[in-house]
CSV table of C-alpha atoms in Angstrom, one decimal:
chain,number,residue,atom,x,y,z
A,155,MET,CA,28.4,13.0,32.9
A,156,ASN,CA,29.8,16.5,32.8
A,157,ALA,CA,30.1,16.6,36.5
A,158,LEU,CA,32.3,13.4,36.5
A,159,PHE,CA,34.6,15.0,33.9
A,160,SER,CA,34.8,18.2,36.0
A,161,ILE,CA,35.7,16.2,39.0
A,162,ALA,CA,38.3,14.4,36.9
A,163,THR,CA,39.8,17.5,35.5
A,164,LYS,CA,40.2,19.0,39.0
A,165,LYS,CA,41.7,15.8,40.3
A,166,LYS,CA,44.2,15.8,37.4
A,167,LYS,CA,45.3,19.5,38.2
A,168,ASN,CA,45.1,18.9,42.1
A,169,PRO,CA,45.3,15.3,43.2
A,170,SER,CA,44.3,16.2,46.8
A,171,VAL,CA,40.7,17.0,45.6
A,172,LEU,CA,39.4,13.4,45.8
A,173,GLU,CA,41.8,12.0,48.4
A,174,LYS,CA,38.9,11.9,51.0
A,175,SER,CA,36.5,10.0,48.6
A,176,ASN,CA,39.1,7.4,47.5
A,177,VAL,CA,38.0,7.5,43.8
A,178,SER,CA,40.7,7.4,41.4
A,179,TYR,CA,41.0,9.5,38.3
A,180,ASN,CA,41.0,6.6,35.9
A,181,LYS,CA,37.9,5.3,37.5
A,182,ILE,CA,35.9,8.6,36.9
A,183,ILE,CA,37.1,8.6,33.4
A,184,SER,CA,35.8,5.0,32.9
A,185,LEU,CA,32.4,5.9,34.4
A,186,ALA,CA,32.1,9.0,32.2
A,187,LYS,CA,32.7,7.0,29.2
A,188,LEU,CA,30.3,4.4,30.2
A,189,SER,CA,27.6,7.2,30.6
A,190,GLU,CA,28.2,8.4,27.3
A,191,ASP,CA,27.9,5.2,25.5
A,192,TYR,CA,24.6,4.5,27.3
A,193,LEU,CA,23.2,7.7,26.2
A,194,LEU,CA,24.3,7.0,22.7
A,195,PHE,CA,22.6,3.7,22.9
A,196,ILE,CA,19.4,5.2,24.2
A,197,TRP,CA,19.4,7.8,21.3
A,198,PHE,CA,20.0,5.0,18.6
A,199,CYS,CA,17.0,2.9,20.0
A,200,SER,CA,14.7,5.9,20.1
A,201,THR,CA,15.5,6.9,16.5
A,202,SER,CA,16.0,3.7,14.5
A,203,MET,CA,14.2,1.0,16.5
A,204,ASP,CA,11.0,3.0,17.2
A,205,PRO,CA,8.0,0.8,16.2
A,206,ASP,CA,5.9,3.9,15.7
A,207,GLY,CA,8.6,5.4,13.2
A,208,SER,CA,8.9,6.0,9.5
A,209,GLU,CA,7.9,2.5,8.4
A,210,GLN,CA,4.5,2.9,10.1
A,211,ASP,CA,3.9,6.4,8.8
A,212,SER,CA,4.8,5.0,5.3
A,213,GLU,CA,2.0,2.3,5.6
A,214,VAL,CA,-0.5,4.9,6.9
A,215,LYS,CA,0.3,7.0,3.9
A,216,GLU,CA,-0.2,4.3,1.5
A,217,TYR,CA,-3.7,3.6,2.6
A,218,SER,CA,-4.9,7.3,2.9
A,219,PRO,CA,-7.6,8.5,0.5
A,220,VAL,CA,-6.2,10.3,-2.6
A,221,TYR,CA,-8.2,12.7,-4.7
A,222,VAL,CA,-8.5,11.6,-8.4
A,223,GLY,CA,-11.1,14.1,-9.8
A,224,ARG,CA,-14.5,15.8,-9.8
A,225,GLU,CA,-17.8,13.8,-9.7
A,226,ASP,CA,-19.2,15.9,-12.6
A,227,ASP,CA,-16.3,14.8,-14.8
A,228,ILE,CA,-16.6,11.1,-14.4
A,229,LYS,CA,-20.3,11.2,-14.7
A,230,LYS,CA,-19.7,12.4,-18.1
A,231,SER,CA,-17.0,10.2,-19.3
A,232,GLU,CA,-18.2,7.3,-17.1
A,233,ARG,CA,-14.6,6.3,-16.2
A,234,MET,CA,-11.3,7.8,-15.3
A,235,THR,CA,-7.8,6.6,-14.6
A,236,ALA,CA,-5.4,7.7,-11.8
A,237,VAL,CA,-2.2,6.8,-10.0
A,238,VAL,CA,-2.9,6.2,-6.5
A,239,HIS,CA,0.0,6.0,-4.1
A,240,ASP,CA,2.3,4.8,-7.0
A,241,ARG,CA,-0.4,2.3,-8.2
A,242,GLU,CA,-2.4,2.7,-11.4
A,243,VAL,CA,-6.2,2.3,-11.0
A,244,VAL,CA,-9.3,2.9,-13.2
A,245,ILE,CA,-12.5,4.3,-11.8
A,246,PHE,CA,-15.8,3.5,-13.4
A,247,TYR,CA,-19.2,5.1,-12.9
A,248,HIS,CA,-21.9,2.6,-13.8
A,249,LYS,CA,-25.6,3.0,-13.2
A,250,GLY,CA,-25.1,5.4,-10.3
A,251,GLU,CA,-22.3,3.5,-8.6
A,252,TYR,CA,-18.6,4.0,-8.5
A,253,HIS,CA,-16.1,1.2,-8.8
A,254,ALA,CA,-12.2,1.3,-8.8
A,255,MET,CA,-9.9,-1.6,-9.5
A,256,ASP,CA,-6.3,-2.2,-10.7
A,257,ILE,CA,-6.1,-0.9,-14.2
A,258,ARG,CA,-4.4,-3.9,-15.8
A,259,CYS,CA,-6.2,-7.0,-16.4
A,260,TYR,CA,-5.1,-10.0,-14.2
A,261,HIS,CA,-4.8,-12.3,-17.2
A,262,SER,CA,-2.0,-10.7,-19.1
A,263,GLY,CA,-2.0,-6.9,-18.2
A,264,GLY,CA,-4.7,-5.9,-20.7
A,265,PRO,CA,-5.9,-2.1,-20.4
A,266,LEU,CA,-9.2,-2.4,-18.6
A,267,HIS,CA,-10.0,1.4,-19.1
A,268,LEU,CA,-10.3,0.6,-22.8
A,269,GLY,CA,-12.8,-2.2,-22.3
A,270,GLU,CA,-16.6,-2.3,-22.5
A,271,ILE,CA,-18.9,-2.8,-19.6
A,272,GLU,CA,-21.4,-5.8,-20.0
A,273,GLU,CA,-23.9,-7.7,-18.0
A,274,PHE,CA,-23.2,-11.6,-17.4
A,275,ASP,CA,-25.5,-13.6,-15.3
A,276,GLY,CA,-27.0,-10.3,-14.1
A,277,ARG,CA,-23.7,-8.9,-12.9
A,278,PRO,CA,-21.9,-5.7,-14.5
A,279,CYS,CA,-18.4,-6.6,-15.8
A,280,ILE,CA,-15.6,-5.0,-17.5
A,281,VAL,CA,-14.6,-6.9,-20.5
A,282,CYS,CA,-10.8,-6.8,-21.1
A,283,PRO,CA,-10.3,-5.7,-24.9
A,284,TRP,CA,-7.4,-8.0,-25.4
A,285,HIS,CA,-8.6,-11.6,-24.6
A,286,LYS,CA,-12.4,-10.8,-23.6
A,287,TYR,CA,-11.8,-11.9,-19.8
A,288,LYS,CA,-14.9,-10.8,-17.9
A,289,ILE,CA,-14.5,-9.1,-14.4
A,290,THR,CA,-17.1,-8.1,-12.1
A,291,LEU,CA,-17.1,-4.5,-11.3
A,292,SER,CA,-18.1,-4.8,-7.7
A,293,THR,CA,-16.1,-7.8,-6.4
A,294,GLY,CA,-13.3,-8.3,-9.1
A,295,GLU,CA,-14.3,-11.8,-9.7
A,296,GLY,CA,-13.4,-13.6,-13.0
A,297,LEU,CA,-16.4,-15.1,-14.7
A,298,TYR,CA,-16.4,-17.9,-17.2
A,299,GLN,CA,-19.2,-20.2,-18.7
A,300,SER,CA,-19.0,-23.9,-17.8
A,301,ILE,CA,-20.9,-26.8,-19.4
A,302,ASN,CA,-21.1,-30.5,-18.5
A,303,PRO,CA,-19.7,-32.3,-21.6
A,304,ARG,CA,-21.5,-35.7,-20.6
A,305,ASP,CA,-24.8,-34.0,-20.8
A,306,PRO,CA,-25.7,-32.8,-24.5
A,307,SER,CA,-28.9,-31.0,-23.3
A,308,ALA,CA,-27.2,-29.1,-20.6
A,309,LYS,CA,-27.0,-25.3,-20.9
A,310,PRO,CA,-23.8,-23.3,-20.2
A,311,GLU,CA,-23.7,-21.9,-16.5
A,312,TRP,CA,-21.7,-18.8,-15.4
A,313,CYS,CA,-19.2,-19.6,-12.9
A,314,SER,CA,-16.6,-17.6,-10.7
A,315,LYS,CA,-12.9,-18.1,-10.7
A,316,GLY,CA,-12.8,-16.2,-7.5
A,317,VAL,CA,-11.4,-12.6,-6.9
A,318,LYS,CA,-8.7,-12.1,-9.5
A,319,GLN,CA,-8.9,-8.2,-9.8
A,320,ARG,CA,-8.0,-6.3,-6.7
A,321,ILE,CA,-10.8,-3.8,-6.0
A,322,HIS,CA,-10.4,-0.4,-4.2
A,323,THR,CA,-12.7,1.8,-2.3
A,324,VAL,CA,-14.3,5.0,-3.8
A,325,THR,CA,-15.8,7.7,-1.8
A,326,VAL,CA,-17.3,11.0,-2.7
A,327,ASP,CA,-17.1,14.2,-0.5
A,328,ASN,CA,-18.5,17.5,-1.7
A,329,GLY,CA,-18.3,16.5,-5.4
A,330,ASN,CA,-14.8,15.3,-5.1
A,331,ILE,CA,-13.8,11.7,-5.8
A,332,TYR,CA,-11.3,9.9,-3.7
A,333,VAL,CA,-9.7,6.4,-3.9
A,334,THR,CA,-8.4,4.5,-1.0
A,335,LEU,CA,-6.3,1.6,-1.9
A,336,SER,CA,-7.3,-2.0,-0.7
A,337,LYS,CA,-5.8,-3.4,2.5
A,338,GLU,CA,-7.0,-6.9,1.9
A,339,PRO,CA,-4.0,-9.1,2.9
A,340,PHE,CA,-4.7,-12.0,0.3
A,341,LYS,CA,-2.7,-12.3,-2.8
A,342,CYS,CA,-4.5,-11.1,-5.8
A,343,ASP,CA,-3.6,-12.0,-9.5
A,344,SER,CA,-3.8,-8.4,-10.6
A,345,ASP,CA,-1.1,-7.5,-8.2
A,346,PHE,CA,1.2,-9.0,-10.6
A,347,TYR,CA,1.0,-6.1,-13.0
A,348,ALA,CA,0.5,-3.4,-10.3
A,349,THR,CA,3.5,-4.1,-8.3
A,350,GLY,CA,7.0,-5.8,-8.5
A,351,ASP,CA,9.1,-6.3,-11.7
A,352,PHE,CA,6.1,-6.3,-14.2
A,353,LYS,CA,4.6,-3.0,-12.8
A,354,VAL,CA,3.5,-1.0,-15.8
A,355,ILE,CA,4.1,2.4,-14.5
A,356,PRO,CA,7.6,3.4,-13.1
A,357,SER,CA,8.0,3.6,-9.4
A,358,SER,CA,8.2,7.0,-7.9
A,359,PHE,CA,10.5,5.9,-5.1
């Protein structure tokens, strides 16, 4: 492109320079302008339309492990709270196992970190202190008791509402506790209080 402008400049000063090539001054300027526009277009595509750009980097960051505390500390308190990539979570240590989930109850946003852990149907659950909703630590299912009203002798049975509370991954490395947010694509009821307009903690973005 610089070469074209150079030739055009020489032609303007000395019209005989390009007489043998039969190329006009205006044509060279047009070609130079076209080359400049093409280079600008290529630059725009490489910076703003790159599929491996900032949007993908942001997604990778959102699902990277985050340090939340020391193993010794959570074993003493048996629970801790943390903000992981702008999402509020609670981590429980119960009978030698770690569990992490959204801190706000799926029902109406109750503070699960203030609830008690109890066993129902042989499954450890966190009981929401607001409305006593029972959520399994390992799967995030909501449990309830059901009975057949047509059978007076029937005993109540524990049933599952399905996964209601989003569960996150806890890893331990050299005494350090890390939480990785769930990438499960399904819509979970607890997302209502962890994201969007009803998010409890303010966004950092």
